[in-house]
Coordinates of C-alpha atoms in Angstrom, one line a residue:
M1223 CA -33.1 -183.4 91.4
P1224 CA -31.3 -181.9 94.7
L1225 CA -33.7 -183.4 96.4
A1226 CA -33.6 -183.9 100.5
W1227 CA -34.7 -187.3 100.5
D1228 CA -31.9 -188.5 98.3
I1229 CA -29.0 -187.6 100.6
A1230 CA -31.1 -189.3 103.3
V1231 CA -31.0 -192.6 101.2
K1232 CA -27.3 -192.5 100.5
V1233 CA -26.5 -192.1 104.0
H1234 CA -29.0 -195.1 104.8
L1235 CA -27.0 -197.1 102.3
S1236 CA -23.7 -196.0 103.1
S1237 CA -23.9 -196.9 107.0
S1238 CA -25.9 -200.2 106.2
M1239 CA -24.4 -203.7 106.4
T1240 CA -22.4 -203.8 103.1
S1241 CA -22.2 -207.6 103.4
Q1242 CA -26.4 -207.9 102.8
P1243 CA -28.1 -207.0 99.6
F1244 CA -30.3 -203.7 99.9
S1245 CA -33.0 -202.5 97.9
T1246 CA -35.3 -200.2 97.6
R1247 CA -37.1 -201.3 94.5
T1248 CA -40.7 -201.0 94.4
M1249 CA -43.9 -201.2 92.2
N1250 CA -44.1 -198.5 89.5
L1251 CA -47.3 -196.9 90.8
G1252 CA -48.7 -197.1 87.1
Q1253 CA -48.7 -200.7 87.6
F1254 CA -52.2 -200.8 89.1
L1255 CA -53.7 -199.9 85.9
S1256 CA -51.6 -202.9 84.3
Q1257 CA -52.8 -205.2 87.1
A1258 CA -56.7 -204.1 86.0
A1259 CA -56.1 -204.5 82.7
A1260 CA -54.9 -208.2 82.7
L1261 CA -57.4 -209.3 85.8
Y1262 CA -60.8 -207.4 84.6
P1263 CA -60.4 -206.8 80.7
Q1264 CA -64.0 -206.6 80.1
K1265 CA -65.2 -205.0 83.1
P1266 CA -65.9 -200.8 82.4
A1267 CA -63.1 -198.7 83.9
L1268 CA -64.3 -195.1 82.8
M1269 CA -67.7 -193.9 82.0
R1270 CA -69.1 -190.8 80.5
G1271 CA -72.9 -190.3 79.0
D1272 CA -72.7 -192.9 76.3
V1273 CA -68.9 -193.6 76.3
T1274 CA -67.6 -196.5 78.1
Q1275 CA -63.8 -197.7 78.1
D1276 CA -63.0 -201.2 79.6
F1277 CA -59.8 -202.0 81.5
A1278 CA -58.4 -203.3 78.6
T1279 CA -58.7 -200.3 76.4
L1280 CA -57.5 -198.2 79.0
G1281 CA -54.5 -200.3 79.3
R1282 CA -54.1 -200.3 75.9
R1283 CA -54.4 -196.6 75.3
V1284 CA -52.2 -195.8 78.3
D1285 CA -49.5 -197.8 76.8
A1286 CA -49.7 -196.6 73.1
A1287 CA -49.7 -193.0 75.2
C1288 CA -46.3 -194.0 77.0
H1289 CA -44.8 -195.2 73.7
G1290 CA -46.0 -191.8 72.2
L1291 CA -44.5 -190.1 75.0
A1292 CA -41.3 -191.6 75.1
A1293 CA -40.7 -191.4 71.6
R1294 CA -41.0 -187.5 71.7
G1295 CA -38.1 -187.3 74.8
V1296 CA -40.1 -187.9 77.9
K1297 CA -38.0 -189.7 80.3
K1298 CA -38.0 -190.8 84.0
G1299 CA -38.1 -187.7 86.1
A1300 CA -39.5 -185.3 83.6
R1301 CA -42.0 -182.7 85.7
V1302 CA -45.2 -183.1 83.3
L1303 CA -47.6 -180.3 84.1
V1304 CA -51.1 -180.8 83.7
Q1305 CA -53.7 -178.4 83.1
S1306 CA -57.1 -180.3 82.6
R1307 CA -60.7 -180.2 83.8
N1308 CA -61.7 -183.7 84.4
S1309 CA -61.5 -186.2 81.1
F1310 CA -60.8 -189.7 79.9
A1311 CA -57.8 -188.1 78.6
L1312 CA -56.4 -186.4 82.1
F1313 CA -56.9 -190.1 83.7
E1314 CA -54.9 -191.8 80.7
A1315 CA -52.1 -189.1 81.2
M1316 CA -52.0 -189.8 85.0
F1317 CA -51.1 -193.4 84.4
A1318 CA -48.6 -192.6 81.3
V1319 CA -46.7 -190.2 83.7
W1320 CA -46.3 -192.4 85.8
K1321 CA -45.6 -195.9 83.8
L1322 CA -42.6 -193.9 82.7
G1323 CA -41.3 -192.7 85.6
A1324 CA -42.1 -189.0 85.1
V1325 CA -43.4 -187.0 87.8
L1326 CA -47.0 -185.8 87.5
V1327 CA -48.0 -182.1 88.1
P1328 CA -51.6 -181.9 88.3
V1329 CA -52.9 -178.3 88.8
N1330 CA -56.5 -176.8 90.0
F1331 CA -57.6 -175.9 86.6
R1332 CA -59.3 -172.7 88.6
L1333 CA -56.0 -171.2 89.1
M1334 CA -55.0 -167.8 87.1
P1335 CA -52.7 -168.3 84.3
E1336 CA -50.0 -166.5 86.5
D1337 CA -50.5 -168.8 89.6
V1338 CA -49.9 -172.0 87.0
A1339 CA -47.2 -170.2 85.6
Y1340 CA -45.2 -169.9 88.5
I1341 CA -45.9 -173.7 89.6
A1342 CA -44.1 -174.3 86.3
G1343 CA -41.1 -172.4 87.0
N1344 CA -41.0 -173.6 90.6
C1345 CA -41.3 -177.8 90.0
E1346 CA -39.1 -177.0 86.6
A1347 CA -41.7 -178.7 84.3
S1348 CA -40.4 -179.8 80.7
V1349 CA -43.9 -180.8 79.6
L1350 CA -47.0 -179.7 79.4
L1351 CA -50.9 -181.6 78.7
Y1352 CA -53.6 -179.4 78.6
E1353 CA -56.9 -178.8 77.8
P1354 CA -57.3 -176.2 74.7
I1355 CA -59.8 -174.0 76.5
F1356 CA -56.6 -173.1 78.7
E1357 CA -54.8 -171.4 76.3
D1358 CA -53.9 -168.3 78.4
H1359 CA -52.4 -170.4 81.1
R1360 CA -50.4 -172.3 77.8
S1361 CA -49.1 -169.3 76.9
A1362 CA -48.2 -167.9 80.8
V1363 CA -46.6 -171.6 81.1
E1364 CA -44.4 -171.0 78.2
E1365 CA -43.1 -167.7 79.0
A1366 CA -42.5 -168.7 82.2
V1367 CA -40.2 -172.1 81.1
D1368 CA -38.9 -173.9 78.3
L1369 CA -40.5 -176.3 77.5
D1370 CA -39.7 -179.7 75.6
L1371 CA -42.8 -180.7 74.9
T1372 CA -47.1 -179.3 74.9
I1373 CA -49.6 -181.7 73.9
A1374 CA -53.6 -180.7 74.0
F1375 CA -55.9 -183.3 75.5
T1376 CA -58.2 -182.3 72.2
A1377 CA -57.8 -180.8 69.3
A1378 CA -56.1 -177.4 69.0
D1379 CA -54.4 -175.1 66.5
R1380 CA -50.9 -175.6 65.5
L1381 CA -50.6 -178.8 68.3
E1382 CA -50.7 -182.6 68.0
D1383 CA -53.4 -183.7 70.4
W1384 CA -53.7 -186.7 72.6
D1385 CA -56.1 -189.1 70.6
A1386 CA -53.7 -188.4 67.7
M1387 CA -50.8 -189.4 69.4
V1388 CA -52.2 -192.1 71.0
A1389 CA -53.6 -193.6 67.7
S1390 CA -50.4 -192.9 65.7
A1391 CA -48.1 -194.6 68.5
P1392 CA -47.3 -198.3 68.7
Q1393 CA -50.1 -200.7 69.7
K1394 CA -48.2 -202.9 72.1
P1395 CA -47.7 -203.4 75.7
F1396 CA -45.4 -201.0 77.5
A1397 CA -43.2 -202.3 80.4
S1398 CA -43.2 -199.7 83.7
C1399 CA -40.5 -197.8 84.4
A1400 CA -38.3 -199.4 87.3
V1401 CA -38.6 -197.5 90.1
D1402 CA -37.0 -197.3 93.7
R1403 CA -39.4 -196.3 97.0
D1404 CA -38.2 -192.4 97.3
D1405 CA -38.6 -192.2 93.4
P1406 CA -40.9 -189.0 92.8
C1407 CA -44.4 -189.9 91.0
W1408 CA -46.4 -187.0 91.9
F1409 CA -45.9 -183.1 92.8
F1410 CA -48.6 -182.3 95.2
F1411 CA -49.0 -178.5 95.2
T1412 CA -50.6 -177.3 98.1
S1413 CA -53.3 -174.4 98.2
G1414 CA -50.6 -171.9 99.0
T1415 CA -53.3 -170.3 101.7
T1416 CA -50.2 -168.7 103.4
G1417 CA -48.3 -167.6 100.4
H1418 CA -47.0 -169.2 97.3
P1419 CA -48.1 -173.1 96.7
K1420 CA -45.3 -175.3 97.6
A1421 CA -44.9 -179.1 95.6
A1422 CA -45.1 -181.6 98.2
V1423 CA -43.1 -184.7 96.8
L1424 CA -45.0 -187.9 96.8
T1425 CA -43.2 -191.0 96.0
H1426 CA -44.1 -194.5 94.1
G1427 CA -43.4 -196.4 97.4
Q1428 CA -45.5 -193.9 99.8
M1429 CA -48.6 -193.8 97.2
N1430 CA -48.6 -197.5 97.0
F1431 CA -49.2 -197.4 100.8
V1432 CA -51.7 -194.8 100.3
V1433 CA -53.4 -197.0 98.2
T1434 CA -53.5 -200.0 100.3
N1435 CA -54.6 -197.9 103.3
Y1436 CA -57.4 -196.2 101.5
L1437 CA -58.9 -200.4 100.6
A1438 CA -57.9 -201.1 104.1
D1439 CA -59.9 -197.7 105.8
L1440 CA -61.8 -196.2 103.8
F1441 CA -64.1 -198.6 101.5
P1442 CA -63.1 -202.3 102.9
G1443 CA -64.2 -204.9 100.4
L1444 CA -64.3 -202.7 97.6
N1445 CA -65.1 -204.9 94.3
S1446 CA -65.3 -205.1 90.5
D1447 CA -68.3 -206.9 90.7
L1448 CA -70.4 -205.0 93.5
D1449 CA -68.9 -201.1 93.5
A1450 CA -69.2 -198.1 91.2
S1451 CA -67.1 -194.9 91.8
L1452 CA -68.4 -191.5 90.6
V1453 CA -65.9 -188.5 90.3
V1454 CA -67.3 -185.1 91.5
A1455 CA -64.2 -183.4 92.5
P1456 CA -60.9 -182.7 90.7
L1457 CA -58.8 -185.6 89.8
S1458 CA -56.0 -183.5 90.4
H1459 CA -56.2 -183.8 93.9
G1460 CA -57.6 -185.7 96.5
A1461 CA -60.3 -187.2 93.9
G1462 CA -57.2 -188.5 91.7
I1463 CA -55.9 -190.1 94.6
H1464 CA -59.2 -192.1 95.4
Q1465 CA -59.7 -193.3 91.8
I1466 CA -56.3 -195.2 91.7
A1467 CA -57.7 -197.3 94.5
Q1468 CA -60.9 -197.7 92.7
V1469 CA -58.3 -199.1 89.5
A1470 CA -56.4 -201.1 92.2
R1471 CA -59.7 -203.5 92.7
G1472 CA -61.1 -202.9 89.0
V1473 CA -64.2 -200.7 89.9
V1474 CA -65.5 -198.3 87.3
S1475 CA -65.0 -194.5 87.6
V1476 CA -68.1 -192.5 86.3
F1477 CA -68.0 -189.2 85.3
P1478 CA -70.5 -186.8 85.4
Q1479 CA -71.5 -185.2 81.7
G1480 CA -71.2 -181.2 83.1
Q1481 CA -68.0 -180.0 84.6
R1482 CA -69.9 -177.9 87.2
L1483 CA -71.7 -179.7 90.4
D1484 CA -75.1 -180.0 89.3
P1485 CA -76.7 -182.0 92.2
A1486 CA -79.6 -183.3 90.2
E1487 CA -77.2 -185.0 88.0
V1488 CA -75.0 -186.2 90.6
F1489 CA -78.4 -188.1 91.9
A1490 CA -79.2 -189.3 88.5
L1491 CA -76.3 -191.1 88.3
I1492 CA -76.4 -192.4 91.7
E1493 CA -79.5 -194.1 90.8
K1494 CA -78.6 -195.2 87.4
H1495 CA -75.3 -197.0 88.2
K1496 CA -75.5 -198.0 91.9
I1497 CA -72.9 -195.8 92.4
T1498 CA -71.2 -197.1 96.1
N1499 CA -68.7 -194.6 96.4
A1500 CA -67.2 -191.1 95.8
F1501 CA -64.8 -188.4 97.1
T1502 CA -66.2 -185.3 98.1
V1503 CA -65.3 -182.2 100.4
P1504 CA -67.8 -180.6 103.0
T1505 CA -68.8 -177.7 100.3
I1506 CA -69.6 -180.8 97.8
L1507 CA -71.5 -182.7 100.5
K1508 CA -73.5 -179.8 101.8
S1509 CA -74.4 -178.7 98.4
L1510 CA -75.8 -182.3 97.5
V1511 CA -78.0 -182.8 100.8
D1512 CA -79.1 -179.4 100.6
S1513 CA -80.6 -180.0 97.0
E1514 CA -84.1 -180.8 96.7
A1515 CA -83.0 -183.7 94.3
V1516 CA -82.1 -185.7 97.1
D1517 CA -85.2 -186.6 97.8
R1518 CA -86.5 -187.5 94.3
F1519 CA -83.6 -190.1 93.5
D1520 CA -82.8 -193.6 95.0
H1521 CA -79.4 -193.2 96.6
K1522 CA -79.4 -196.9 98.7
S1523 CA -76.8 -198.1 96.9
L1524 CA -73.9 -195.7 98.4
R1525 CA -72.1 -197.4 101.3
H1526 CA -69.0 -195.1 101.5
L1527 CA -69.5 -191.2 100.4
I1528 CA -66.2 -189.7 101.6
Y1529 CA -65.8 -186.2 102.9
A1530 CA -62.3 -185.0 103.5
G1531 CA -60.1 -181.2 103.4
A1532 CA -61.8 -179.7 106.3
P1533 CA -63.9 -180.9 109.1
L1534 CA -68.1 -181.0 108.6
F1535 CA -70.4 -179.4 111.3
R1536 CA -72.2 -181.3 113.4
V1537 CA -75.6 -179.7 111.9
D1538 CA -74.3 -180.9 108.4
Q1539 CA -73.2 -184.0 109.3
Q1540 CA -76.8 -184.6 110.9
K1541 CA -78.5 -183.7 108.2
A1542 CA -76.4 -185.8 105.5
L1543 CA -76.9 -188.9 107.9
D1544 CA -80.7 -187.9 108.0
K1545 CA -81.2 -187.8 104.1
L1546 CA -78.4 -190.4 102.9
G1547 CA -78.3 -192.9 106.0
T1548 CA -75.1 -194.3 107.5
C1549 CA -72.8 -193.9 104.5
I1550 CA -70.7 -191.3 104.8
V1551 CA -67.0 -191.5 106.0
Q1552 CA -64.5 -188.7 107.2
Y1553 CA -60.9 -189.1 107.1
F1554 CA -58.6 -186.3 108.0
G1555 CA -55.4 -185.5 106.2
L1556 CA -53.1 -183.2 104.1
G1557 CA -51.6 -183.1 100.6
E1558 CA -48.6 -183.8 102.6
V1559 CA -49.7 -186.8 104.3
T1560 CA -52.0 -188.1 101.3
G1561 CA -55.1 -188.2 103.3
N1562 CA -53.5 -190.6 105.8
I1563 CA -53.9 -189.0 109.3
T1564 CA -56.7 -190.5 110.4
V1565 CA -60.4 -191.9 109.7
F1566 CA -63.9 -191.8 111.1
P1567 CA -65.9 -194.5 109.6
A1568 CA -69.8 -195.0 108.5
H1569 CA -70.5 -197.4 111.0
W1570 CA -69.4 -195.0 113.7
H1571 CA -71.1 -192.3 112.2
D1572 CA -74.8 -191.9 114.0
R1573 CA -77.5 -189.1 113.9
D1574 CA -78.0 -189.7 117.6
D1575 CA -75.5 -187.5 119.7
D1576 CA -75.6 -189.9 122.6
K1577 CA -75.2 -192.9 120.4
Q1578 CA -72.5 -191.4 118.7
G1579 CA -70.6 -190.0 121.2
R1580 CA -67.1 -187.9 120.6
I1581 CA -69.0 -185.5 119.2
G1582 CA -66.4 -183.4 116.7
T1583 CA -64.0 -186.0 116.8
C1584 CA -62.2 -186.7 113.0
G1585 CA -61.5 -190.5 114.2
T1586 CA -58.5 -192.3 115.1
A1587 CA -54.9 -192.9 113.5
R1588 CA -55.1 -194.5 110.1
A1589 CA -53.7 -198.0 109.7
G1590 CA -50.1 -198.2 109.7
M1591 CA -49.9 -194.4 111.1
Q1592 CA -49.1 -193.0 114.5
V1593 CA -50.6 -189.3 115.4
Q1594 CA -49.5 -187.5 118.5
I1595 CA -50.8 -184.0 120.0
Q1596 CA -47.3 -182.1 120.5
G1597 CA -46.5 -179.2 122.7
E1598 CA -44.5 -176.1 121.3
D1599 CA -41.3 -178.2 122.3
G1600 CA -42.0 -181.4 120.1
A1601 CA -43.4 -183.3 123.6
E1602 CA -46.1 -185.6 123.6
L1603 CA -48.9 -183.7 125.4
P1604 CA -51.3 -185.6 127.9
F1605 CA -54.8 -186.8 126.8
G1606 CA -57.3 -183.8 126.2
E1607 CA -54.6 -181.1 126.3
T1608 CA -54.6 -179.0 123.1
G1609 CA -51.5 -179.0 120.9
E1610 CA -50.3 -179.3 117.0
I1611 CA -51.2 -182.5 115.6
C1612 CA -48.3 -184.5 114.2
V1613 CA -47.9 -187.7 112.4
I1614 CA -45.5 -190.1 111.5
G1615 CA -45.9 -192.9 108.9
P1616 CA -45.2 -194.4 105.5
A1617 CA -47.9 -192.0 104.0
V1618 CA -46.0 -189.0 105.1
F1619 CA -44.3 -187.2 101.8
A1620 CA -40.6 -186.9 101.1
G1621 CA -40.5 -183.1 101.8
Y1622 CA -41.4 -180.2 99.8
Y1623 CA -39.3 -179.8 96.6
N1624 CA -36.4 -177.4 96.3
N1625 CA -37.6 -176.0 99.6
H1626 CA -35.4 -176.4 102.8
E1627 CA -36.9 -173.7 104.8
A1628 CA -40.3 -175.0 104.4
N1629 CA -38.7 -178.5 105.3
G1630 CA -37.2 -177.5 108.2
K1631 CA -40.4 -175.8 109.5
A1632 CA -42.5 -178.9 108.5
F1633 CA -40.5 -181.8 110.5
R1634 CA -39.4 -182.2 114.1
N1635 CA -37.7 -184.9 115.5
G1636 CA -38.8 -187.1 112.6
W1637 CA -42.7 -185.9 113.0
F1638 CA -44.5 -184.2 110.2
R1639 CA -46.1 -180.9 111.6
T1640 CA -49.8 -180.5 110.4
G1641 CA -50.2 -176.7 111.6
D1642 CA -53.3 -178.0 112.7
R1643 CA -54.6 -177.8 116.6
G1644 CA -56.4 -180.2 118.1
H1645 CA -56.5 -183.1 121.2
M1646 CA -56.9 -186.8 121.5
D1647 CA -58.6 -188.6 123.9
D1648 CA -57.4 -191.6 125.9
A1649 CA -59.0 -194.0 123.3
G1650 CA -57.1 -192.4 120.4
F1651 CA -60.0 -190.4 118.9
V1652 CA -58.4 -186.9 117.4
Y1653 CA -60.5 -183.6 117.7
I1654 CA -59.4 -180.4 115.7
T1655 CA -59.8 -177.2 117.0
G1656 CA -58.5 -175.4 114.0
R1657 CA -55.4 -174.4 112.1
E1658 CA -52.7 -172.8 113.8
S1659 CA -53.4 -169.7 111.9
D1660 CA -56.9 -169.7 112.7
M1661 CA -56.3 -169.0 115.9
Y1662 CA -56.8 -165.3 117.3
I1663 CA -55.7 -163.6 121.0
S1664 CA -58.3 -161.4 122.4
G1665 CA -57.7 -159.8 125.3
G1666 CA -55.0 -162.3 126.3
S1667 CA -56.9 -165.4 125.5
N1668 CA -56.7 -167.8 122.9
I1669 CA -60.0 -168.2 120.7
Y1670 CA -60.1 -171.2 118.2
P1671 CA -63.3 -170.3 115.7
R1672 CA -64.0 -173.8 115.2
E1673 CA -65.7 -174.0 118.9
I1674 CA -67.6 -170.7 118.1
E1675 CA -68.7 -172.0 114.4
E1676 CA -70.1 -175.1 115.6
K1677 CA -72.3 -172.7 118.2
L1678 CA -73.3 -170.5 115.5
L1679 CA -74.9 -173.0 113.3
E1680 CA -76.9 -174.3 115.8
H1681 CA -79.0 -171.0 115.1
P1682 CA -82.2 -171.6 112.9
A1683 CA -81.7 -168.8 110.9
I1684 CA -77.8 -169.6 110.3
T1685 CA -76.8 -171.7 107.0
D1686 CA -73.3 -171.2 106.9
C1687 CA -70.6 -169.2 108.8
A1688 CA -66.9 -168.5 109.3
V1689 CA -65.3 -166.7 112.2
V1690 CA -61.9 -164.9 111.9
G1691 CA -59.9 -162.7 114.4
M1692 CA -60.0 -158.8 113.0
P1693 CA -57.8 -156.0 114.7
D1694 CA -59.4 -154.1 117.7
E1695 CA -57.7 -151.0 119.6
K1696 CA -59.2 -152.4 122.7
W1697 CA -58.6 -156.3 122.8
G1698 CA -55.9 -156.5 120.5
E1699 CA -58.5 -158.7 118.3
V1700 CA -62.1 -159.5 118.3
G1701 CA -64.1 -162.2 116.6
V1702 CA -66.1 -161.1 113.2
A1703 CA -68.5 -163.7 112.1
A1704 CA -69.2 -164.1 108.2
L1705 CA -72.8 -165.4 108.4
V1706 CA -75.2 -166.8 105.3
V1707 CA -78.7 -166.8 106.6
T1708 CA -82.1 -167.6 106.1
P1709 CA -84.6 -164.5 105.1
D1710 CA -86.1 -164.6 108.7
F1711 CA -82.7 -163.8 110.4
D1712 CA -83.1 -160.5 112.6
K1713 CA -79.8 -159.2 114.2
A1714 CA -81.2 -158.3 117.2
E1715 CA -82.6 -161.5 118.3
F1716 CA -79.4 -163.5 117.1
F1717 CA -77.0 -160.9 119.5
G1718 CA -79.5 -162.0 122.5
W1719 CA -79.4 -165.5 121.3
V1720 CA -75.6 -165.5 121.3
E1721 CA -75.2 -164.3 124.9
Q1722 CA -77.1 -167.7 126.1
K1723 CA -74.7 -169.7 124.0
I1724 CA -71.2 -168.6 123.8
A1725 CA -68.6 -167.4 126.8
S1726 CA -68.7 -163.4 126.5
Y1727 CA -64.8 -163.3 125.8
K1728 CA -65.5 -165.7 122.7
R1729 CA -68.5 -163.8 121.3
P1730 CA -68.4 -162.2 117.9
R1731 CA -68.4 -158.6 118.3
G1732 CA -69.5 -158.1 114.7
I1733 CA -71.2 -159.8 111.8
E1734 CA -71.5 -159.6 108.2
L1735 CA -73.9 -161.0 105.9
F1736 CA -73.2 -162.9 102.7
N1737 CA -75.1 -164.7 99.8
A1738 CA -72.1 -167.6 100.1
L1739 CA -68.7 -167.8 101.7
P1740 CA -66.2 -167.5 99.6
T1741 CA -64.2 -170.7 98.5
S1742 CA -60.9 -171.7 97.2
G1743 CA -60.2 -173.4 94.0
Y1744 CA -60.4 -177.0 95.9
G1745 CA -64.2 -175.9 97.2
K1746 CA -62.4 -175.1 100.7
V1747 CA -63.9 -172.4 102.9
T1748 CA -60.7 -170.6 103.8
K1749 CA -59.9 -168.3 106.6
K1750 CA -57.8 -166.2 104.0
L1751 CA -60.3 -165.8 101.9
V1752 CA -63.1 -165.0 104.5
R1753 CA -60.7 -162.4 106.1
A1754 CA -60.1 -160.6 102.8
A1755 CA -63.9 -160.4 101.9
L1756 CA -64.7 -159.3 105.4
E1757 CA -61.8 -156.1 105.0
E1758 CA -63.0 -155.4 101.8
R1759 CA -66.7 -155.0 103.2
L1760 CA -65.2 -153.4 106.2
N1761 CA -62.9 -150.8 104.8
G1762 CA -65.4 -149.9 102.4
E1763 CA -68.0 -149.0 104.7

């Protein structure tokens, strides 16, 4: 693979002291499961409805899958594309791919067939593992690339299925493939909000650090005897990383029966299994807290309910604290840094503004990571000044696969540039202002929507909102607010209220009402989708 970091490692090796031994060998990521299967064999590993799989069984099935895939030609470095909703088979496939030394390429199952076909071509996939309800996706991928192997997760016409392969393979241990720190294990595709998605290359060494960091910063004290984790987000992205940490400590992962978020089912499972942690995004957390089910079930077992992927508005944060207690944990991170930029733990959250202090922060740098606010020239800015949030540390990815242009833009003087704007106080707490691309210029002034959105959500009749800059002949751009409101919303009253709350040059010049804001396949409200919805609405009038 013509990857940028290969060159860097070779240069380092050639310039190092040749008289000293030098090794880049690291633990294969799949070894986390092998260790758990040996240490916690009878502990439940996966649970869905009445079906439970203990760690010994999970370990045996993954080893059999490794033998089966190896016999079918899957080797170290092969890119294995996975198109599937959450399932035991998907969980098993993740660890089998890693133990083989192959590269996991899970895609968001909500993507269109042509999007998945693009990803297959971009990463040069040679293997497809898929859920048969996605036949259109399979056909699109097979047209885009010459696959060596296609396996269905459940029975499908003309194809061998996962269970049959596992059952027919040798039922004996499989030794994890030897890997180096910089060997890729996961192509984490970005959401592509600014164009085609890019493959962020995650490596075995990087991911070993990430799992360790999660255990230290997100759920310290995670324990096989005391904890249980609920899977409410796609394993193809953040939830998948979250669940690796559960495996590392022999903690069960509980799957809802349904594939769509059902707050009543979620809270019923929390009560039944005494769930202690879960990975969510703000839209999921908001849906859970807003549901009447939050008051019907016992959820006192929750200790670490993670929310990530986007900032949570303060009013939603306060409501979550009211309903769930002090169990929510925020982290700021991108796929490229695998969630490892900042953390705001549960014990720092408080319903009372005066007690919590530092309102709007996403926390401080994760253990082993360094965050810096930089100006346009790459120099560090003084405390309190707004610039680009940049980061260095072992959790930073190895670069975008086969995309030198993107790598050139993403790194500067060794720092990864997140593209997020923000500032830092003198204690190291980071505050996100918004994405660089979210900012708009109105009458010569830089406007950051995040600040306006926080103010708008103070209005009692507004339940959700997003502000974007739209073209304007006089001002260049003006803010337009997409609002989700209650039935008693009054437009005239709203504009009078805004005059008392927001500086004139920052006020939205127009509003559009929606039943719900558009979200990406990752459950995020993105400015790109909001802008498209507003343009369609405004151009149609």
